[in-house]
């Protein structure tokens, strides 16, 4: 049996008892003001769980039952939150898809709602999400996405190990170091130098360690040095 869709009594329905009475009243008034001013409708539904049903399918059932937005314009949006499942979705009618694109709704969820939910501030998260949706419907645009940050030093990208700036020095100088310093010390030195170079180029400590170990094994197991001096 599927979780039943509650009737649309007000534009914010909180079946999970998540929000304070004052928050419900304030957010409901914000949504009513938008409808009065623009005609577009935004609704919020909070349930404890969808009981195993995908949040996407549940949101569609709610949207079909509530019929948010003006008839033939379909300018409605629906924020559905399954609190215990830790799932949420913004369902958008055709009339608002130009403003509330998939990329925009994803940013609202990731940047405005989810961070507050993670700290237990559900009221603040819902308010932030509603406020941003209303602003977008009013014609405001989201700020440009932040530039990508440096990759976490603990992250590991396997492609980094195939960087030619790592492979070529290991091949060219590995044999030379083994010839000058012996198999054990030469391979260890080659591995350490490769690890330092990998850390500088990639910015990942884990990838640097892996590259160093591979370079050390390569130099140690090579039967004939790449370069030799008589």
PDB file of C-alpha atoms in Angstrom, residues 47-228:
ATOM      1  CA  UNK A  47       5.849  13.600   5.654  1.00  0.00           C
ATOM      2  CA  UNK A  48       7.663  11.221   8.005  1.00  0.00           C
ATOM      3  CA  UNK A  49       8.377   8.684   5.255  1.00  0.00           C
ATOM      4  CA  UNK A  50       7.306   7.531   1.820  1.00  0.00           C
ATOM      5  CA  UNK A  51       7.471   3.953   3.111  1.00  0.00           C
ATOM      6  CA  UNK A  52       9.878   2.716   0.466  1.00  0.00           C
ATOM      7  CA  UNK A  53       8.373   4.578  -2.482  1.00  0.00           C
ATOM      8  CA  UNK A  54      10.873   6.653  -4.432  1.00  0.00           C
ATOM      9  CA  UNK A  55      10.629  10.339  -3.568  1.00  0.00           C
ATOM     10  CA  UNK A  56      10.311  11.148  -7.285  1.00  0.00           C
ATOM     11  CA  UNK A  57       7.241   8.935  -7.707  1.00  0.00           C
ATOM     12  CA  UNK A  58       5.675  10.145  -4.468  1.00  0.00           C
ATOM     13  CA  UNK A  59       6.184  13.783  -5.483  1.00  0.00           C
ATOM     14  CA  UNK A  60       4.492  13.156  -8.810  1.00  0.00           C
ATOM     15  CA  UNK A  61       1.503  11.594  -7.050  1.00  0.00           C
ATOM     16  CA  UNK A  62       1.236  14.605  -4.771  1.00  0.00           C
ATOM     17  CA  UNK A  63       1.544  17.035  -7.693  1.00  0.00           C
ATOM     18  CA  UNK A  64      -1.181  15.223  -9.623  1.00  0.00           C
ATOM     19  CA  UNK A  65      -3.482  15.177  -6.595  1.00  0.00           C
ATOM     20  CA  UNK A  66      -2.920  18.776  -5.500  1.00  0.00           C
ATOM     21  CA  UNK A  67      -2.786  20.314  -9.002  1.00  0.00           C
ATOM     22  CA  UNK A  68      -0.608  23.210  -7.878  1.00  0.00           C
ATOM     23  CA  UNK A  69      -0.560  26.214 -10.212  1.00  0.00           C
ATOM     24  CA  UNK A  70      -3.089  27.888 -12.441  1.00  0.00           C
ATOM     25  CA  UNK A  71      -5.044  25.746 -14.860  1.00  0.00           C
ATOM     26  CA  UNK A  72      -3.591  25.707 -18.397  1.00  0.00           C
ATOM     27  CA  UNK A  73      -0.568  27.677 -17.141  1.00  0.00           C
ATOM     28  CA  UNK A  74       0.720  24.993 -14.780  1.00  0.00           C
ATOM     29  CA  UNK A  75       2.867  27.502 -12.892  1.00  0.00           C
ATOM     30  CA  UNK A  76       3.217  25.608  -9.652  1.00  0.00           C
ATOM     31  CA  UNK A  77       6.096  24.120  -7.706  1.00  0.00           C
ATOM     32  CA  UNK A  78       6.061  21.587  -4.910  1.00  0.00           C
ATOM     33  CA  UNK A  79       8.675  20.999  -2.222  1.00  0.00           C
ATOM     34  CA  UNK A  80       8.300  17.494  -0.793  1.00  0.00           C
ATOM     35  CA  UNK A  81      10.321  16.372   2.222  1.00  0.00           C
ATOM     36  CA  UNK A  82      10.373  12.836   3.631  1.00  0.00           C
ATOM     37  CA  UNK A  83      12.033  13.650   6.947  1.00  0.00           C
ATOM     38  CA  UNK A  84      12.891  10.189   8.276  1.00  0.00           C
ATOM     39  CA  UNK A  85      14.030   9.010   4.846  1.00  0.00           C
ATOM     40  CA  UNK A  86      16.281  12.065   4.471  1.00  0.00           C
ATOM     41  CA  UNK A  87      14.941  12.603   0.982  1.00  0.00           C
ATOM     42  CA  UNK A  88      13.500  15.711  -0.624  1.00  0.00           C
ATOM     43  CA  UNK A  89      12.528  16.917  -4.051  1.00  0.00           C
ATOM     44  CA  UNK A  90      11.276  20.029  -5.804  1.00  0.00           C
ATOM     45  CA  UNK A  91       8.625  19.182  -8.413  1.00  0.00           C
ATOM     46  CA  UNK A  92       8.058  21.932 -10.983  1.00  0.00           C
ATOM     47  CA  UNK A  93       5.145  22.556 -13.345  1.00  0.00           C
ATOM     48  CA  UNK A  94       5.670  23.337 -17.011  1.00  0.00           C
ATOM     49  CA  UNK A  95       4.886  26.999 -16.517  1.00  0.00           C
ATOM     50  CA  UNK A  96       7.857  27.481 -14.147  1.00  0.00           C
ATOM     51  CA  UNK A  97      10.405  25.203 -15.791  1.00  0.00           C
ATOM     52  CA  UNK A  98      12.046  28.167 -17.504  1.00  0.00           C
ATOM     53  CA  UNK A  99      12.891  29.715 -14.124  1.00  0.00           C
ATOM     54  CA  UNK A 100      13.125  26.675 -11.856  1.00  0.00           C
ATOM     55  CA  UNK A 101      15.313  24.484 -14.022  1.00  0.00           C
ATOM     56  CA  UNK A 102      16.717  21.172 -12.830  1.00  0.00           C
ATOM     57  CA  UNK A 103      20.066  22.848 -12.198  1.00  0.00           C
ATOM     58  CA  UNK A 104      18.417  25.630 -10.199  1.00  0.00           C
ATOM     59  CA  UNK A 105      16.349  23.321  -8.003  1.00  0.00           C
ATOM     60  CA  UNK A 106      19.409  21.162  -7.365  1.00  0.00           C
ATOM     61  CA  UNK A 107      21.344  24.218  -6.201  1.00  0.00           C
ATOM     62  CA  UNK A 108      18.500  25.283  -3.920  1.00  0.00           C
ATOM     63  CA  UNK A 109      18.478  21.833  -2.330  1.00  0.00           C
ATOM     64  CA  UNK A 110      22.271  21.572  -2.063  1.00  0.00           C
ATOM     65  CA  UNK A 111      23.065  25.150  -1.021  1.00  0.00           C
ATOM     66  CA  UNK A 112      20.029  26.349   0.939  1.00  0.00           C
ATOM     67  CA  UNK A 113      18.052  23.428   2.335  1.00  0.00           C
ATOM     68  CA  UNK A 114      20.375  20.479   2.945  1.00  0.00           C
ATOM     69  CA  UNK A 115      23.099  22.334   4.912  1.00  0.00           C
ATOM     70  CA  UNK A 116      20.534  23.451   7.507  1.00  0.00           C
ATOM     71  CA  UNK A 117      18.891  20.035   7.628  1.00  0.00           C
ATOM     72  CA  UNK A 118      22.270  18.460   8.407  1.00  0.00           C
ATOM     73  CA  UNK A 119      22.532  20.611  11.536  1.00  0.00           C
ATOM     74  CA  UNK A 120      19.006  19.730  12.628  1.00  0.00           C
ATOM     75  CA  UNK A 121      17.569  23.123  11.668  1.00  0.00           C
ATOM     76  CA  UNK A 122      14.571  21.845   9.701  1.00  0.00           C
ATOM     77  CA  UNK A 123      12.591  25.035  10.129  1.00  0.00           C
ATOM     78  CA  UNK A 124      15.480  27.103   8.833  1.00  0.00           C
ATOM     79  CA  UNK A 125      16.023  24.732   5.918  1.00  0.00           C
ATOM     80  CA  UNK A 126      12.405  24.830   4.787  1.00  0.00           C
ATOM     81  CA  UNK A 127      12.308  28.623   5.202  1.00  0.00           C
ATOM     82  CA  UNK A 128      15.532  29.046   3.212  1.00  0.00           C
ATOM     83  CA  UNK A 129      14.272  26.786   0.433  1.00  0.00           C
ATOM     84  CA  UNK A 130      10.891  28.500   0.229  1.00  0.00           C
ATOM     85  CA  UNK A 131      12.505  31.935   0.256  1.00  0.00           C
ATOM     86  CA  UNK A 132      14.853  31.026  -2.607  1.00  0.00           C
ATOM     87  CA  UNK A 133      12.053  29.441  -4.673  1.00  0.00           C
ATOM     88  CA  UNK A 134       9.878  32.533  -4.188  1.00  0.00           C
ATOM     89  CA  UNK A 135      12.756  34.799  -5.208  1.00  0.00           C
ATOM     90  CA  UNK A 136      13.328  32.783  -8.373  1.00  0.00           C
ATOM     91  CA  UNK A 137       9.631  32.901  -9.279  1.00  0.00           C
ATOM     92  CA  UNK A 138       9.729  36.659  -8.684  1.00  0.00           C
ATOM     93  CA  UNK A 139      12.394  36.928 -11.351  1.00  0.00           C
ATOM     94  CA  UNK A 140      15.594  36.947  -9.349  1.00  0.00           C
ATOM     95  CA  UNK A 141      18.531  34.875 -10.510  1.00  0.00           C
ATOM     96  CA  UNK A 142      20.824  32.715  -8.465  1.00  0.00           C
ATOM     97  CA  UNK A 143      24.368  34.049  -8.042  1.00  0.00           C
ATOM     98  CA  UNK A 144      27.030  32.467 -10.172  1.00  0.00           C
ATOM     99  CA  UNK A 145      28.218  29.108  -8.787  1.00  0.00           C
ATOM    100  CA  UNK A 146      31.368  29.294  -6.718  1.00  0.00           C
ATOM    101  CA  UNK A 147      34.547  28.355  -8.599  1.00  0.00           C
ATOM    102  CA  UNK A 148      35.724  24.805  -7.939  1.00  0.00           C
ATOM    103  CA  UNK A 149      37.850  24.490  -4.841  1.00  0.00           C
ATOM    104  CA  UNK A 150      41.116  22.602  -4.648  1.00  0.00           C
ATOM    105  CA  UNK A 151      40.540  18.899  -4.501  1.00  0.00           C
ATOM    106  CA  UNK A 152      40.668  17.392  -1.034  1.00  0.00           C
ATOM    107  CA  UNK A 153      44.201  16.254  -0.309  1.00  0.00           C
ATOM    108  CA  UNK A 154      42.846  12.874   0.743  1.00  0.00           C
ATOM    109  CA  UNK A 155      40.882  12.294  -2.475  1.00  0.00           C
ATOM    110  CA  UNK A 156      42.253   9.901  -5.060  1.00  0.00           C
ATOM    111  CA  UNK A 157      41.827  10.140  -8.808  1.00  0.00           C
ATOM    112  CA  UNK A 158      43.180   7.001 -10.549  1.00  0.00           C
ATOM    113  CA  UNK A 159      43.802   8.989 -13.731  1.00  0.00           C
ATOM    114  CA  UNK A 160      46.469  10.944 -11.873  1.00  0.00           C
ATOM    115  CA  UNK A 161      48.722   7.899 -11.922  1.00  0.00           C
ATOM    116  CA  UNK A 162      48.876   8.080 -15.733  1.00  0.00           C
ATOM    117  CA  UNK A 163      50.135  11.658 -15.782  1.00  0.00           C
ATOM    118  CA  UNK A 164      53.109  11.692 -18.201  1.00  0.00           C
ATOM    119  CA  UNK A 165      54.930  14.105 -15.908  1.00  0.00           C
ATOM    120  CA  UNK A 166      55.025  11.257 -13.378  1.00  0.00           C
ATOM    121  CA  UNK A 167      55.665   8.312 -15.686  1.00  0.00           C
ATOM    122  CA  UNK A 168      58.493   9.797 -17.758  1.00  0.00           C
ATOM    123  CA  UNK A 169      60.722  10.876 -14.817  1.00  0.00           C
ATOM    124  CA  UNK A 170      60.215   7.503 -13.131  1.00  0.00           C
ATOM    125  CA  UNK A 171      61.343   5.687 -16.296  1.00  0.00           C
ATOM    126  CA  UNK A 172      64.238   8.004 -17.142  1.00  0.00           C
ATOM    127  CA  UNK A 173      65.737   8.503 -13.693  1.00  0.00           C
ATOM    128  CA  UNK A 174      64.708   5.304 -11.951  1.00  0.00           C
ATOM    129  CA  UNK A 175      67.374   3.197 -13.658  1.00  0.00           C
ATOM    130  CA  UNK A 176      69.999   5.863 -13.120  1.00  0.00           C
ATOM    131  CA  UNK A 177      69.279   6.078  -9.397  1.00  0.00           C
ATOM    132  CA  UNK A 178      69.394   2.306  -9.076  1.00  0.00           C
ATOM    133  CA  UNK A 179      72.751   2.195 -10.872  1.00  0.00           C
ATOM    134  CA  UNK A 180      74.260   4.890  -8.662  1.00  0.00           C
ATOM    135  CA  UNK A 181      72.729   3.947  -5.319  1.00  0.00           C
ATOM    136  CA  UNK A 182      71.916   0.252  -5.588  1.00  0.00           C
ATOM    137  CA  UNK A 183      68.618  -1.554  -6.007  1.00  0.00           C
ATOM    138  CA  UNK A 184      67.156  -0.942  -2.536  1.00  0.00           C
ATOM    139  CA  UNK A 185      68.232   2.649  -1.920  1.00  0.00           C
ATOM    140  CA  UNK A 186      67.772   3.651  -5.553  1.00  0.00           C
ATOM    141  CA  UNK A 187      64.210   2.338  -5.753  1.00  0.00           C
ATOM    142  CA  UNK A 188      63.329   3.979  -2.415  1.00  0.00           C
ATOM    143  CA  UNK A 189      64.733   7.316  -3.581  1.00  0.00           C
ATOM    144  CA  UNK A 190      62.929   7.080  -6.926  1.00  0.00           C
ATOM    145  CA  UNK A 191      59.671   6.320  -5.118  1.00  0.00           C
ATOM    146  CA  UNK A 192      60.107   9.244  -2.724  1.00  0.00           C
ATOM    147  CA  UNK A 193      60.893  11.706  -5.525  1.00  0.00           C
ATOM    148  CA  UNK A 194      57.942  10.467  -7.582  1.00  0.00           C
ATOM    149  CA  UNK A 195      55.636  10.835  -4.568  1.00  0.00           C
ATOM    150  CA  UNK A 196      56.778  14.416  -4.009  1.00  0.00           C
ATOM    151  CA  UNK A 197      56.264  15.235  -7.682  1.00  0.00           C
ATOM    152  CA  UNK A 198      52.802  13.611  -7.644  1.00  0.00           C
ATOM    153  CA  UNK A 199      51.785  15.582  -4.554  1.00  0.00           C
ATOM    154  CA  UNK A 200      52.892  18.816  -6.230  1.00  0.00           C
ATOM    155  CA  UNK A 201      51.095  18.079  -9.508  1.00  0.00           C
ATOM    156  CA  UNK A 202      47.919  16.412  -8.250  1.00  0.00           C
ATOM    157  CA  UNK A 203      47.457  17.832  -4.760  1.00  0.00           C
ATOM    158  CA  UNK A 204      46.410  14.460  -3.367  1.00  0.00           C
ATOM    159  CA  UNK A 205      48.461  12.826  -0.624  1.00  0.00           C
ATOM    160  CA  UNK A 206      46.887   9.422  -1.220  1.00  0.00           C
ATOM    161  CA  UNK A 207      47.597   9.546  -4.962  1.00  0.00           C
ATOM    162  CA  UNK A 208      51.166  10.657  -4.207  1.00  0.00           C
ATOM    163  CA  UNK A 209      51.756   7.668  -1.928  1.00  0.00           C
ATOM    164  CA  UNK A 210      50.345   5.251  -4.521  1.00  0.00           C
ATOM    165  CA  UNK A 211      52.490   6.792  -7.286  1.00  0.00           C
ATOM    166  CA  UNK A 212      55.581   6.566  -5.085  1.00  0.00           C
ATOM    167  CA  UNK A 213      55.009   2.909  -4.261  1.00  0.00           C
ATOM    168  CA  UNK A 214      54.462   2.029  -7.929  1.00  0.00           C
ATOM    169  CA  UNK A 215      57.593   3.898  -8.982  1.00  0.00           C
ATOM    170  CA  UNK A 216      59.651   2.228  -6.254  1.00  0.00           C
ATOM    171  CA  UNK A 217      58.445  -1.235  -7.277  1.00  0.00           C
ATOM    172  CA  UNK A 218      59.063  -0.472 -10.937  1.00  0.00           C
ATOM    173  CA  UNK A 219      62.665   0.573 -10.315  1.00  0.00           C
ATOM    174  CA  UNK A 220      63.296  -2.310  -7.929  1.00  0.00           C
ATOM    175  CA  UNK A 221      61.951  -5.026 -10.251  1.00  0.00           C
ATOM    176  CA  UNK A 222      63.477  -3.752 -13.480  1.00  0.00           C
ATOM    177  CA  UNK A 223      66.131  -6.266 -14.534  1.00  0.00           C
ATOM    178  CA  UNK A 224      68.226  -3.804 -16.550  1.00  0.00           C
ATOM    179  CA  UNK A 225      68.543  -0.187 -15.537  1.00  0.00           C
ATOM    180  CA  UNK A 226      67.062   2.286 -17.965  1.00  0.00           C
ATOM    181  CA  UNK A 227      70.311   4.262 -17.877  1.00  0.00           C
ATOM    182  CA  UNK A 228      73.665   2.896 -16.818  1.00  0.00           C
TER     183      UNK A 228
END
